[in-house]
mmCIF file of C-alpha atoms in Angstrom:
data_model
loop_
_atom_site.group_PDB
_atom_site.id
_atom_site.type_symbol
_atom_site.label_atom_id
_atom_site.label_comp_id
_atom_site.label_asym_id
_atom_site.label_seq_id
_atom_site.Cartn_x
_atom_site.Cartn_y
_atom_site.Cartn_z
ATOM 1 C CA MET A 16 -7.579 -38.625 2.850
ATOM 2 C CA GLY A 17 -10.924 -37.294 3.852
ATOM 3 C CA VAL A 18 -14.408 -37.781 2.154
ATOM 4 C CA ARG A 19 -15.585 -35.308 -0.141
ATOM 5 C CA PHE A 20 -18.737 -33.463 0.779
ATOM 6 C CA ASP A 21 -21.603 -34.987 -1.250
ATOM 7 C CA ARG A 22 -24.697 -34.029 0.899
ATOM 8 C CA GLU A 23 -26.223 -32.790 4.035
ATOM 9 C CA MET A 24 -25.336 -34.520 6.746
ATOM 10 C CA GLU A 25 -28.431 -35.385 9.053
ATOM 11 C CA PRO A 26 -28.289 -32.541 11.359
ATOM 12 C CA ASP A 27 -28.772 -34.448 15.331
ATOM 13 C CA PRO A 28 -32.109 -33.552 16.778
ATOM 14 C CA THR A 29 -30.343 -32.668 20.064
ATOM 15 C CA ALA A 30 -27.989 -30.334 18.564
ATOM 16 C CA GLY A 31 -26.571 -27.184 20.524
ATOM 17 C CA VAL A 32 -24.441 -24.497 20.656
ATOM 18 C CA VAL A 33 -21.271 -24.073 17.571
ATOM 19 C CA VAL A 34 -18.862 -21.723 18.768
ATOM 20 C CA GLY A 35 -17.434 -20.122 16.126
ATOM 21 C CA ALA A 36 -12.820 -19.388 17.147
ATOM 22 C CA VAL A 37 -10.914 -16.299 15.231
ATOM 23 C CA LEU A 38 -7.297 -17.346 15.063
ATOM 24 C CA ALA A 39 -5.798 -14.328 15.794
ATOM 25 C CA ALA A 40 -2.909 -14.137 18.221
ATOM 26 C CA GLY A 41 0.313 -14.027 16.556
ATOM 27 C CA ALA A 42 2.715 -10.581 15.618
ATOM 28 C CA GLY A 43 2.287 -11.699 11.795
ATOM 29 C CA ASN A 44 5.965 -11.085 11.557
ATOM 30 C CA ARG A 45 6.294 -12.066 7.839
ATOM 31 C CA TYR A 46 3.413 -9.482 7.161
ATOM 32 C CA GLY A 47 5.169 -7.025 9.364
ATOM 33 C CA MET A 48 2.204 -6.270 11.668
ATOM 34 C CA PRO A 49 0.144 -8.403 13.960
ATOM 35 C CA LYS A 50 -3.156 -9.288 11.686
ATOM 36 C CA ILE A 51 -5.678 -8.231 13.491
ATOM 37 C CA LEU A 52 -4.791 -4.645 13.281
ATOM 38 C CA ALA A 53 -4.496 -5.073 9.191
ATOM 39 C CA ALA A 54 -6.338 -3.656 6.959
ATOM 40 C CA ASN A 55 -6.775 -1.104 9.551
ATOM 41 C CA GLY A 56 -8.846 -4.315 11.594
ATOM 42 C CA ARG A 57 -11.435 -4.705 8.597
ATOM 43 C CA TRP A 58 -10.438 -8.504 8.685
ATOM 44 C CA LEU A 59 -11.023 -8.759 11.660
ATOM 45 C CA GLU A 60 -14.838 -7.429 11.214
ATOM 46 C CA LEU A 61 -15.297 -10.132 7.951
ATOM 47 C CA ALA A 62 -14.014 -12.972 10.021
ATOM 48 C CA VAL A 63 -16.236 -12.041 13.469
ATOM 49 C CA THR A 64 -19.607 -11.533 10.750
ATOM 50 C CA ALA A 65 -18.336 -14.668 8.751
ATOM 51 C CA LEU A 66 -18.406 -16.933 11.895
ATOM 52 C CA ASP A 67 -21.851 -14.835 13.380
ATOM 53 C CA ARG A 68 -23.803 -15.034 10.025
ATOM 54 C CA GLY A 69 -22.690 -18.187 8.567
ATOM 55 C CA GLY A 70 -24.385 -18.930 11.907
ATOM 56 C CA CYS A 71 -22.264 -19.535 14.386
ATOM 57 C CA GLU A 72 -23.947 -19.186 18.275
ATOM 58 C CA GLU A 73 -21.003 -17.643 19.975
ATOM 59 C CA VAL A 74 -17.459 -15.963 18.343
ATOM 60 C CA TYR A 75 -14.284 -15.815 19.734
ATOM 61 C CA VAL A 76 -11.286 -13.827 18.733
ATOM 62 C CA THR A 77 -7.928 -15.090 20.249
ATOM 63 C CA GLN A 78 -5.524 -12.195 21.311
ATOM 64 C CA GLY A 79 -1.965 -12.044 22.386
ATOM 65 C CA ALA A 80 0.697 -9.561 20.561
ATOM 66 C CA VAL A 81 -1.892 -6.957 20.846
ATOM 67 C CA SER A 82 -5.451 -6.167 22.442
ATOM 68 C CA VAL A 83 -7.948 -4.848 20.024
ATOM 69 C CA GLU A 84 -11.784 -3.614 20.895
ATOM 70 C CA MET A 85 -13.633 -6.634 20.129
ATOM 71 C CA PRO A 86 -16.220 -6.083 16.860
ATOM 72 C CA SER A 87 -19.734 -7.564 18.138
ATOM 73 C CA PRO A 88 -20.609 -9.767 18.855
ATOM 74 C CA ALA A 89 -17.588 -11.435 19.781
ATOM 75 C CA HIS A 90 -15.251 -11.888 23.114
ATOM 76 C CA GLY A 91 -11.577 -12.115 23.192
ATOM 77 C CA ILE A 92 -9.756 -14.529 24.462
ATOM 78 C CA LYS A 93 -6.466 -13.299 26.001
ATOM 79 C CA VAL A 94 -3.386 -16.038 24.921
ATOM 80 C CA ALA A 95 -0.774 -15.881 27.331
ATOM 81 C CA ARG A 96 1.709 -17.912 25.759
ATOM 82 C CA TRP A 97 0.686 -16.533 22.254
ATOM 83 C CA ARG A 98 4.290 -16.763 20.804
ATOM 84 C CA ASP A 99 4.349 -20.005 20.784
ATOM 85 C CA GLY A 100 3.158 -20.663 18.211
ATOM 86 C CA VAL A 101 -1.243 -21.321 17.273
ATOM 87 C CA SER A 102 -1.424 -24.503 18.873
ATOM 88 C CA GLU A 103 -1.702 -22.248 21.713
ATOM 89 C CA SER A 104 -4.560 -19.836 20.338
ATOM 90 C CA VAL A 105 -5.620 -23.529 19.254
ATOM 91 C CA ARG A 106 -5.166 -24.517 22.811
ATOM 92 C CA ALA A 107 -7.370 -21.574 24.520
ATOM 93 C CA VAL A 108 -10.171 -22.112 22.698
ATOM 94 C CA LEU A 109 -10.319 -25.638 23.112
ATOM 95 C CA GLU A 110 -9.579 -24.912 26.869
ATOM 96 C CA LEU A 111 -12.566 -22.910 27.466
ATOM 97 C CA VAL A 112 -15.202 -24.852 25.595
ATOM 98 C CA GLN A 113 -13.970 -28.068 26.496
ATOM 99 C CA ALA A 114 -15.914 -28.370 30.417
ATOM 100 C CA ARG A 115 -19.102 -27.322 28.532
ATOM 101 C CA THR A 116 -21.586 -29.591 27.888
ATOM 102 C CA ASP A 117 -23.733 -27.698 25.356
ATOM 103 C CA VAL A 118 -21.182 -28.027 22.828
ATOM 104 C CA VAL A 119 -21.464 -29.456 19.547
ATOM 105 C CA GLY A 120 -18.707 -27.694 18.018
ATOM 106 C CA VAL A 121 -15.922 -25.304 17.203
ATOM 107 C CA LEU A 122 -16.103 -23.786 13.455
ATOM 108 C CA ILE A 123 -11.724 -22.574 13.399
ATOM 109 C CA HIS A 124 -11.237 -19.252 11.396
ATOM 110 C CA LEU A 125 -7.968 -17.248 11.049
ATOM 111 C CA VAL A 126 -8.163 -13.729 10.876
ATOM 112 C CA ASP A 127 -5.713 -13.709 7.388
ATOM 113 C CA LEU A 128 -8.258 -14.977 5.162
ATOM 114 C CA PRO A 129 -10.809 -11.647 4.185
ATOM 115 C CA SER A 130 -12.614 -13.555 0.685
ATOM 116 C CA VAL A 131 -14.231 -15.943 3.474
ATOM 117 C CA GLY A 132 -17.141 -14.975 4.550
ATOM 118 C CA PRO A 133 -20.485 -16.751 5.864
ATOM 119 C CA GLU A 134 -21.432 -18.959 2.815
ATOM 120 C CA VAL A 135 -18.474 -21.040 3.416
ATOM 121 C CA VAL A 136 -18.750 -20.960 6.955
ATOM 122 C CA ARG A 137 -22.993 -22.226 6.006
ATOM 123 C CA MET A 138 -21.767 -24.872 3.903
ATOM 124 C CA VAL A 139 -18.663 -26.128 6.501
ATOM 125 C CA LEU A 140 -21.696 -25.963 9.163
ATOM 126 C CA ARG A 141 -24.032 -27.762 6.812
ATOM 127 C CA ALA A 142 -21.648 -30.339 5.934
ATOM 128 C CA SER A 143 -21.181 -31.170 10.228
ATOM 129 C CA GLY A 144 -24.629 -31.698 10.581
ATOM 130 C CA GLY A 145 -23.912 -30.123 13.990
ATOM 131 C CA ARG A 146 -22.690 -33.299 15.524
ATOM 132 C CA ARG A 147 -20.164 -34.234 18.271
ATOM 133 C CA SER A 148 -18.685 -37.067 15.798
ATOM 134 C CA ALA A 149 -18.002 -34.799 13.173
ATOM 135 C CA LEU A 150 -14.812 -32.943 11.606
ATOM 136 C CA VAL A 151 -15.327 -31.387 9.066
ATOM 137 C CA ARG A 152 -12.699 -28.476 6.313
ATOM 138 C CA ALA A 153 -13.138 -26.235 3.802
ATOM 139 C CA THR A 154 -11.103 -26.490 0.806
ATOM 140 C CA PHE A 155 -9.793 -24.650 -2.441
ATOM 141 C CA ALA A 156 -9.187 -26.418 -5.492
ATOM 142 C CA GLY A 157 -7.893 -29.452 -3.223
ATOM 143 C CA ARG A 158 -6.149 -27.367 -0.964
ATOM 144 C CA PRO A 159 -7.036 -28.109 2.824
ATOM 145 C CA GLY A 160 -7.820 -25.485 4.262
ATOM 146 C CA HIS A 161 -10.513 -22.935 6.654
ATOM 147 C CA PRO A 162 -12.681 -23.549 8.212
ATOM 148 C CA VAL A 163 -12.060 -26.065 10.173
ATOM 149 C CA TYR A 164 -15.331 -27.895 11.656
ATOM 150 C CA LEU A 165 -14.385 -29.938 15.194
ATOM 151 C CA GLY A 166 -17.041 -31.617 16.827
ATOM 152 C CA SER A 167 -17.222 -32.100 20.727
ATOM 153 C CA GLU A 168 -15.842 -35.082 20.248
ATOM 154 C CA HIS A 169 -12.529 -34.188 18.829
ATOM 155 C CA VAL A 170 -11.728 -31.397 21.588
ATOM 156 C CA GLY A 171 -9.701 -33.301 24.090
ATOM 157 C CA PRO A 172 -8.048 -35.664 21.296
ATOM 158 C CA VAL A 173 -6.486 -32.285 19.394
ATOM 159 C CA LEU A 174 -5.745 -30.901 22.685
ATOM 160 C CA SER A 175 -3.969 -34.258 23.546
ATOM 161 C CA ALA A 176 -2.324 -34.203 20.024
ATOM 162 C CA LEU A 177 -1.308 -29.895 19.624
ATOM 163 C CA ALA A 178 1.987 -29.194 19.614
ATOM 164 C CA ALA A 179 4.321 -26.517 18.701
ATOM 165 C CA ASP A 180 3.395 -24.162 16.031
ATOM 166 C CA ARG A 181 0.984 -26.262 14.505
ATOM 167 C CA GLY A 182 -2.910 -26.160 15.091
ATOM 168 C CA ALA A 183 -5.764 -28.859 14.406
ATOM 169 C CA GLY A 184 -3.181 -29.902 10.910
ATOM 170 C CA PRO A 185 -1.614 -33.030 11.966
ATOM 171 C CA TYR A 186 -4.626 -34.216 14.537
ATOM 172 C CA LEU A 187 -6.623 -34.049 10.798
ATOM 173 C CA ALA A 188 -4.233 -35.074 9.002
ATOM 174 C CA ALA A 189 -4.188 -38.588 10.258
ATOM 175 C CA ARG A 190 -8.053 -38.918 10.114
ATOM 176 C CA THR A 191 -9.558 -40.641 7.057
ATOM 177 C CA ASP A 192 -13.607 -39.491 8.053
ATOM 178 C CA VAL A 193 -12.725 -36.019 7.546
ATOM 179 C CA ILE A 194 -15.009 -34.335 5.455
ATOM 180 C CA GLU A 195 -13.930 -31.894 3.115
ATOM 181 C CA VAL A 196 -16.341 -29.572 1.466
ATOM 182 C CA PRO A 197 -15.244 -27.997 -2.109
ATOM 183 C CA CYS A 198 -15.737 -23.917 -1.471
ATOM 184 C CA GLU A 199 -13.477 -22.950 -3.896
ATOM 185 C CA HIS A 200 -16.442 -20.926 -6.025
ATOM 186 C CA LEU A 201 -16.948 -18.957 -3.278
ATOM 187 C CA ALA A 202 -14.016 -17.605 -1.946
ATOM 188 C CA ASP A 203 -9.986 -18.471 -2.618
ATOM 189 C CA GLY A 204 -9.468 -19.427 0.962
ATOM 190 C CA ALA A 205 -5.834 -18.067 0.518
ATOM 191 C CA ASP A 206 -3.822 -16.706 3.791
ATOM 192 C CA HIS A 207 -1.942 -13.724 3.415
ATOM 193 C CA ASP A 208 1.685 -13.907 5.344
ATOM 194 C CA TYR A 209 2.758 -11.199 2.982
ATOM 195 C CA ARG A 210 1.743 -7.470 1.962
ATOM 196 C CA PRO A 211 1.197 -7.518 -1.160
#
């Protein structure tokens, strides 16, 4: 059970870098193709744009089943064990930032959420206040969704909790301090597991 967002947190005056990450390494078996290629790469462009224009200082995209040229300003992260599921993509992102003292948080997004734009990202980041201790998640009509902000204090614990084909969800579900930001007025938040 989370805490419903009703006001912006006081920003951390010593805030540093927020890293945005698009998880896109999977083969998209149910969808019929890797989702990083969906809509001729448009989903990837939309996800990168959402993070970049929404306020992330750096943007990374996990790749595994296929590798593609990254839309600016994103950088690719190769996930060697992508077949093991989304936990390996989350692991690759968190290991990238774990030792960096300038990173205050990581914003995790999914490539198959084309309706989620910069406005949603901005709302989640505002709710985080750029705090290293914050946990923030977008919700859509009461459903937990993405993006998710993990303050840097949670990077190590989330890495320790990762298992199988699950990302940070189990860690967040066990917490009572996750700030939930209703975003259904901005996007439907629906992921696309199957083609229409």
